[in-house]
Short mmCIF file of C-alpha atoms and ligand atoms in Angstrom, two decimals:
data_model
loop_
_atom_site.label_atom_id
_atom_site.label_comp_id
_atom_site.label_asym_id
_atom_site.label_seq_id
_atom_site.Cartn_x
_atom_site.Cartn_y
_atom_site.Cartn_z
CA UNK A 1 161.96 110.28 61.26
CA UNK A 2 162.06 106.75 62.74
CA UNK A 3 161.66 108.22 66.21
CA UNK A 4 158.70 110.25 65.02
CA UNK A 5 157.07 107.07 63.59
CA UNK A 6 157.55 105.23 66.90
CA UNK A 7 156.05 108.23 68.69
CA UNK A 8 153.05 108.25 66.31
CA UNK A 9 152.59 104.47 66.74
CA UNK A 10 152.48 104.89 70.50
CA UNK A 11 149.97 107.68 70.16
CA UNK A 12 147.77 105.48 67.93
CA UNK A 13 148.00 102.56 70.33
CA UNK A 14 146.65 104.71 73.10
CA UNK A 15 143.61 105.83 71.17
CA UNK A 16 140.60 103.82 72.29
CA UNK A 17 138.33 102.77 69.43
CA UNK A 18 134.63 102.74 70.27
CA UNK A 19 132.03 101.26 67.92
CA UNK A 20 128.54 102.75 67.94
CA UNK A 21 125.50 102.26 65.71
CA UNK A 22 125.75 104.28 62.51
CA UNK A 23 122.08 104.93 62.00
CA UNK A 24 119.18 103.59 64.00
CA UNK A 25 117.55 103.53 67.39
CA UNK A 26 120.79 103.50 69.38
CA UNK A 27 122.64 106.18 67.37
CA UNK A 28 121.32 109.32 69.04
CA UNK A 29 121.61 107.83 72.54
CA UNK A 30 125.20 106.71 71.91
CA UNK A 31 126.32 110.05 70.41
CA UNK A 32 124.53 111.96 73.18
CA UNK A 33 126.20 109.86 75.90
CA UNK A 34 129.70 110.45 74.49
CA UNK A 35 129.00 114.18 74.10
CA UNK A 36 127.72 114.40 77.69
CA UNK A 37 131.06 112.82 78.67
CA UNK A 38 132.63 115.98 77.28
CA UNK A 39 133.90 114.28 74.13
CA UNK A 40 133.73 116.42 71.01
CA UNK A 41 133.51 114.79 67.58
CA UNK A 42 131.66 115.20 64.30
CA UNK A 43 129.25 112.52 63.14
CA UNK A 44 128.30 113.82 59.71
CA UNK A 45 126.17 111.53 57.56
CA UNK A 46 128.05 108.82 55.74
CA UNK A 47 131.09 109.01 58.02
CA UNK A 48 132.71 105.69 58.87
CA UNK A 49 134.86 107.02 61.69
CA UNK A 50 135.65 110.19 63.53
CA UNK A 51 138.41 111.23 65.92
CA UNK A 52 137.56 113.01 69.14
CA UNK A 53 139.09 116.44 69.43
CA UNK A 54 139.71 116.41 73.18
CA UNK A 55 139.92 112.76 74.27
CA UNK A 56 142.02 109.83 72.97
CA UNK A 57 139.00 108.24 71.31
CA UNK A 58 138.16 107.19 67.79
CA UNK A 59 134.50 106.57 67.04
CA UNK A 60 133.51 103.93 64.46
CA UNK A 61 130.00 104.13 63.01
CA UNK A 62 128.78 100.60 62.21
CA UNK A 63 125.66 98.46 61.80
CA UNK A 64 124.58 97.25 65.21
CA UNK A 65 124.73 93.55 64.23
CA UNK A 66 128.43 93.88 63.38
CA UNK A 67 129.52 95.58 66.60
CA UNK A 68 130.03 92.44 68.80
CA UNK A 69 132.22 90.81 66.15
CA UNK A 70 134.30 93.93 65.50
CA UNK A 71 134.95 94.29 69.22
CA UNK A 72 135.71 90.57 69.66
CA UNK A 73 138.14 90.72 66.72
CA UNK A 74 139.88 93.80 68.14
CA UNK A 75 138.94 96.07 65.21
CA UNK A 76 137.26 98.19 67.87
CA UNK A 77 138.19 98.08 71.57
CA UNK A 78 134.79 98.81 73.06
CA UNK A 79 131.26 99.12 71.72
CA UNK A 80 127.73 100.25 72.50
CA UNK A 81 125.14 97.68 71.47
CA UNK A 82 121.74 96.29 72.43
CA UNK A 83 121.76 93.26 74.73
CA UNK A 84 119.48 91.54 72.21
CA UNK A 85 122.19 91.75 69.55
CA UNK A 86 124.78 90.32 71.96
CA UNK A 87 122.43 87.46 72.80
CA UNK A 88 121.62 86.73 69.15
CA UNK A 89 125.26 86.74 68.02
CA UNK A 90 126.09 84.55 71.06
CA UNK A 91 128.89 86.95 71.82
CA UNK A 92 131.28 86.06 74.64
CA UNK A 93 132.01 89.75 75.31
CA UNK A 94 131.22 90.79 78.82
CA UNK A 95 128.90 93.66 79.60
CA UNK A 96 130.88 96.37 81.39
CA UNK A 97 128.00 98.78 82.00
CA UNK A 98 124.29 98.97 81.31
CA UNK A 99 123.59 102.36 79.77
CA UNK A 100 119.93 103.00 80.54
CA UNK A 101 118.77 103.86 76.99
CA UNK A 102 117.52 101.79 74.02
CA UNK A 103 115.21 99.94 76.39
CA UNK A 104 112.92 97.45 74.70
CA UNK A 105 111.39 94.00 75.08
CA UNK A 106 111.44 91.05 72.76
CA UNK A 107 107.94 89.60 72.74
CA UNK A 108 106.03 86.73 71.24
CA UNK A 109 102.81 87.95 69.62
CA UNK A 110 99.82 86.24 68.02
CA UNK A 111 96.93 87.54 65.89
CA UNK A 112 94.42 89.14 68.29
CA UNK A 113 91.67 86.60 67.67
CA UNK A 114 93.90 83.53 68.13
CA UNK A 115 93.38 81.60 71.35
CA UNK A 116 96.27 81.65 73.82
CA UNK A 117 96.43 80.30 77.34
CA UNK A 118 100.04 79.15 77.70
CA UNK A 119 103.28 78.80 75.76
CA UNK A 120 102.41 75.21 74.79
CA UNK A 121 99.72 76.67 72.47
CA UNK A 122 102.57 77.84 70.19
CA UNK A 123 103.72 74.26 69.54
CA UNK A 124 103.72 73.51 65.82
CA UNK A 125 103.19 77.17 64.81
CA UNK A 126 105.33 79.02 62.27
CA UNK A 127 106.94 81.97 64.06
CA UNK A 128 108.64 84.81 62.13
CA UNK A 129 111.53 86.65 63.79
CA UNK A 130 114.82 88.44 63.15
CA UNK A 131 116.20 86.79 66.29
CA UNK A 132 116.04 83.03 65.58
CA UNK A 133 118.70 81.99 68.12
CA UNK A 134 117.16 83.85 71.05
CA UNK A 135 113.74 82.48 70.13
CA UNK A 136 115.03 78.92 69.75
CA UNK A 137 116.60 79.11 73.22
CA UNK A 138 113.32 80.43 74.62
CA UNK A 139 111.37 77.55 73.02
CA UNK A 140 113.96 75.03 74.25
CA UNK A 141 113.77 76.41 77.78
CA UNK A 142 109.98 76.03 77.67
CA UNK A 143 110.00 72.63 76.01
CA UNK A 144 108.12 73.89 72.96
CA UNK A 145 108.71 72.73 69.42
CA UNK A 146 107.76 75.32 66.76
CA UNK A 147 108.95 76.28 63.29
CA UNK A 148 111.12 79.42 63.31
CA UNK A 149 111.20 81.56 60.14
CA UNK A 150 114.17 83.92 60.20
CA UNK A 151 113.39 87.15 58.32
CA UNK A 152 115.39 90.35 58.41
CA UNK A 153 112.71 93.03 58.73
CA UNK A 154 108.99 93.94 58.86
CA UNK A 155 108.34 90.90 61.02
CA UNK A 156 105.00 92.32 62.19
CA UNK A 157 103.35 91.89 58.79
CA UNK A 158 104.27 88.18 58.48
CA UNK A 159 100.94 86.80 59.85
CA UNK A 160 98.79 89.08 57.67
CA UNK A 161 100.54 87.94 54.47
CA UNK A 162 100.32 84.29 55.48
CA UNK A 163 104.04 83.83 56.09
CA UNK A 164 103.68 82.91 59.75
CA UNK A 165 101.16 82.19 62.53
CA UNK A 166 102.99 84.26 65.14
CA UNK A 167 105.89 86.69 65.46
CA UNK A 168 108.70 87.37 67.89
CA UNK A 169 109.90 90.97 67.69
CA UNK A 170 111.30 93.93 69.62
CA UNK A 171 108.85 96.47 70.99
CA UNK A 172 108.99 99.51 73.22
CA UNK A 173 105.34 100.54 73.51
CA UNK A 174 103.84 97.67 71.53
CA UNK A 175 101.84 100.02 69.28
CA UNK A 176 103.34 98.61 66.04
CA UNK A 177 102.17 95.12 66.96
CA UNK A 178 98.75 96.42 67.98
CA UNK A 179 98.24 98.31 64.73
CA UNK A 180 99.08 95.12 62.86
CA UNK A 181 96.35 93.17 64.66
CA UNK A 182 98.77 91.35 66.98
CA UNK A 183 98.75 90.87 70.74
CA UNK A 184 101.72 90.20 73.02
CA UNK A 185 101.52 86.90 74.83
CA UNK A 186 105.02 86.33 76.24
CA UNK A 187 108.13 88.41 77.00
CA UNK A 188 111.15 86.56 75.65
CA UNK A 189 113.78 89.03 76.88
CA UNK A 190 114.27 92.62 78.07
CA UNK A 191 117.07 94.64 76.56
CA UNK A 192 118.88 97.96 76.79
CA UNK A 193 122.04 99.47 75.34
CA UNK A 194 125.19 98.19 77.03
CA UNK A 195 128.88 98.96 76.91
CA UNK A 196 131.06 96.00 75.94
CA UNK A 197 134.82 95.74 75.81
CA UNK A 198 137.32 93.30 74.39
CA UNK A 199 138.95 91.42 77.27
CA UNK A 200 142.60 91.98 76.28
CA UNK A 201 143.03 95.77 76.39
CA UNK A 202 146.63 96.92 76.85
CA UNK A 203 147.36 98.69 80.16
CA UNK A 204 147.50 102.04 78.28
CA UNK A 205 144.10 101.46 76.67
CA UNK A 206 142.69 100.22 79.95
CA UNK A 207 143.63 103.55 81.51
CA UNK A 208 141.82 105.45 78.74
CA UNK A 209 138.82 103.12 79.06
CA UNK A 210 138.63 103.60 82.81
CA UNK A 211 138.65 107.35 82.31
CA UNK A 212 135.80 107.04 79.81
CA UNK A 213 133.89 104.66 82.09
CA UNK A 214 134.23 107.07 85.01
CA UNK A 215 132.65 109.81 82.88
CA UNK A 216 129.90 107.49 81.62
CA UNK A 217 129.03 106.50 85.19
CA UNK A 218 128.89 110.18 86.19
CA UNK A 219 126.50 110.95 83.32
CA UNK A 220 124.36 107.93 84.23
CA UNK A 221 124.23 108.94 87.89
CA UNK A 222 123.27 112.48 86.86
CA UNK A 223 120.42 111.17 84.71
CA UNK A 224 119.08 109.12 87.61
CA UNK A 225 118.99 112.16 89.90
CA UNK A 226 117.56 115.69 90.06
CA UNK A 227 118.65 118.76 91.94
CA UNK A 228 115.86 120.25 94.01
CA UNK A 229 115.64 123.67 95.69
CA UNK A 230 112.74 124.81 97.83
CA UNK A 231 111.63 127.24 100.49
CA UNK A 232 109.86 126.19 103.67
CA UNK A 233 108.83 127.52 107.04
CA UNK A 234 111.40 126.64 109.69
CA UNK A 235 108.92 124.48 111.63
CA UNK A 236 108.72 122.10 108.61
CA UNK A 237 112.47 121.47 108.68
CA UNK A 238 112.33 118.06 110.39
CA UNK A 239 109.62 116.61 108.20
CA UNK A 240 111.27 117.99 105.03
CA UNK A 241 114.75 116.64 105.87
CA UNK A 242 113.14 113.26 106.42
CA UNK A 243 111.70 113.35 102.88
CA UNK A 244 114.91 114.78 101.39
CA UNK A 245 117.88 112.75 102.55
CA UNK A 246 119.76 113.63 99.34
CA UNK A 247 123.22 112.25 98.63
CA UNK A 248 124.30 113.44 102.03
CA UNK A 249 121.95 115.64 104.01
CA UNK A 250 120.30 118.68 102.40
CA UNK A 251 122.00 122.10 102.39
CA UNK A 252 120.00 124.53 104.52
CA UNK A 253 120.24 128.33 104.29
CA UNK A 254 118.19 130.96 106.13
CA UNK A 255 116.02 133.30 104.03
CA UNK A 256 115.74 137.06 104.54
CA UNK A 257 112.12 136.43 105.62
CA UNK A 258 112.14 135.53 109.31
CA UNK A 259 111.07 131.97 110.06
CA UNK A 260 111.81 130.72 106.51
CA UNK A 261 114.62 128.56 105.16
CA UNK A 262 115.81 127.37 101.77
CA UNK A 263 116.82 123.72 101.22
CA UNK A 264 118.83 122.13 98.39
CA UNK A 265 119.33 118.43 97.79
CA UNK A 266 119.87 115.76 95.16
CA UNK A 267 116.99 113.30 94.83
CA UNK A 268 116.47 110.19 92.76
CA UNK A 269 114.51 110.57 89.55
CA UNK A 270 112.60 107.31 90.16
CA UNK A 271 110.56 108.52 93.15
CA UNK A 272 110.76 112.20 92.28
CA UNK A 273 107.02 112.98 91.87
CA UNK A 274 106.04 111.22 95.09
CA UNK A 275 108.71 113.25 96.90
CA UNK A 276 107.43 116.51 95.43
CA UNK A 277 103.89 115.67 96.62
CA UNK A 278 105.11 114.88 100.13
CA UNK A 279 107.25 118.06 100.20
CA UNK A 280 104.26 120.22 99.28
CA UNK A 281 102.17 118.51 101.94
CA UNK A 282 104.95 119.26 104.47
CA UNK A 283 104.78 122.99 103.64
CA UNK A 284 107.42 123.43 100.91
CA UNK A 285 106.94 126.31 98.45
CA UNK A 286 108.69 127.64 95.35
CA UNK A 287 110.03 124.20 94.45
CA UNK A 288 112.65 124.32 91.68
CA UNK A 289 113.83 121.11 90.04
CA UNK A 290 116.95 121.08 87.87
CA UNK A 291 118.57 118.44 85.69
CA UNK A 292 122.15 117.49 86.48
CA UNK A 293 124.80 117.14 83.76
CA UNK A 294 127.31 115.07 85.71
CA UNK A 295 127.28 113.65 89.21
CA UNK A 296 130.72 112.80 90.54
CA UNK A 297 130.59 110.61 93.62
P1 ATP B 1 121.23 98.36 61.75
O1 ATP B 1 121.02 98.99 60.43
O2 ATP B 1 122.31 99.06 62.55
O3 ATP B 1 121.43 96.87 61.69
P2 ATP B 1 118.66 97.71 62.96
O4 ATP B 1 117.56 97.99 62.01
O5 ATP B 1 119.11 96.31 63.18
O6 ATP B 1 119.90 98.66 62.58
P3 ATP B 1 117.35 99.38 64.98
O7 ATP B 1 115.92 99.17 64.61
O8 ATP B 1 117.96 100.70 64.74
O9 ATP B 1 118.29 98.22 64.40
O10 ATP B 1 117.47 99.00 66.53
C1 ATP B 1 118.72 99.02 67.17
C2 ATP B 1 118.54 98.52 68.57
O11 ATP B 1 117.70 99.41 69.28
C3 ATP B 1 117.87 97.18 68.73
O12 ATP B 1 118.77 96.10 68.51
C4 ATP B 1 117.40 97.24 70.17
O13 ATP B 1 118.46 96.92 71.05
C5 ATP B 1 117.08 98.72 70.37
N1 ATP B 1 115.63 99.07 70.38
C6 ATP B 1 115.05 99.89 71.28
N2 ATP B 1 113.75 100.02 71.06
C7 ATP B 1 113.45 99.27 70.01
C8 ATP B 1 112.24 99.00 69.30
N3 ATP B 1 111.08 99.50 69.65
N4 ATP B 1 112.32 98.21 68.22
C9 ATP B 1 113.51 97.71 67.84
N5 ATP B 1 114.67 97.93 68.49
C10 ATP B 1 114.66 98.68 69.58
MG1 MG B 2 120.80 95.45 62.84
#
């Protein structure tokens, strides 16, 4: 029995605990990322934690504000959280990987009709925000003295109810601010979801974490790339290979039709549409573009 307990302890020690947001803007992205890493788990409503079926991982579902502290305290080993939350909680955790989702900006916004030419115009204003520390640092860096009102939600309505002259809030498109009669005047910070880890992982947990990180990086690389297949007349080969360098060089196969070839390559998502336009101009036809699940380099 004692031996069995020691065995179970060891097993538990090697299970990496990852904290993700329970419900909110980072939840779907975090669950989706872990699933794309081939990790199976249930995340039924109201669950506090879940064990992965096929990977030594336990998933904790928490409020995003609490994640840095839980990871720093060792309750969880790693976490997925917005950079804005890390900055606000002044967490010392280091960012292991930027994850490419949950992208947003923290902006300073004023009522549309209020004059603004530079940050010094904000001096003396009352500014409502849920991120008082980040905002204070921004004001300090710009030598501005203003009154910060920390409120926990619905920041955008503060000017219209007379609670503040300006707001500092997170936006992705900015439409919420716009529909509340506000206009962005400064970007205070840009943020995205990041993976953080406690610094003192045991060698066993580090091994599990590195395995997870390898999968995460493969999923990220896959998302940044597309697989492209096309047909082209053989005389276009040189110009098409120039457009399509791919990870290595493109794969080229002859078609049954004389004088025609088929090419396959991996291209970056960022300049994908420009490449498609140039490929068509170079004579490519029947262009197929496929998403990639994982890209192992
Ligand atoms: P919780 O209940 O977990 O404390 P919350 O209300 O603080 O949730 P959400 O609104 O779900 O947080 O946002 C979580 C994170 O999503 C933010 O901290 C930020 O990093 C990111 N995010 C991405 N886009 C936006 C956006 N348009 N507005 C707010 N947050 C955004
Ligand atoms: Mg929160």
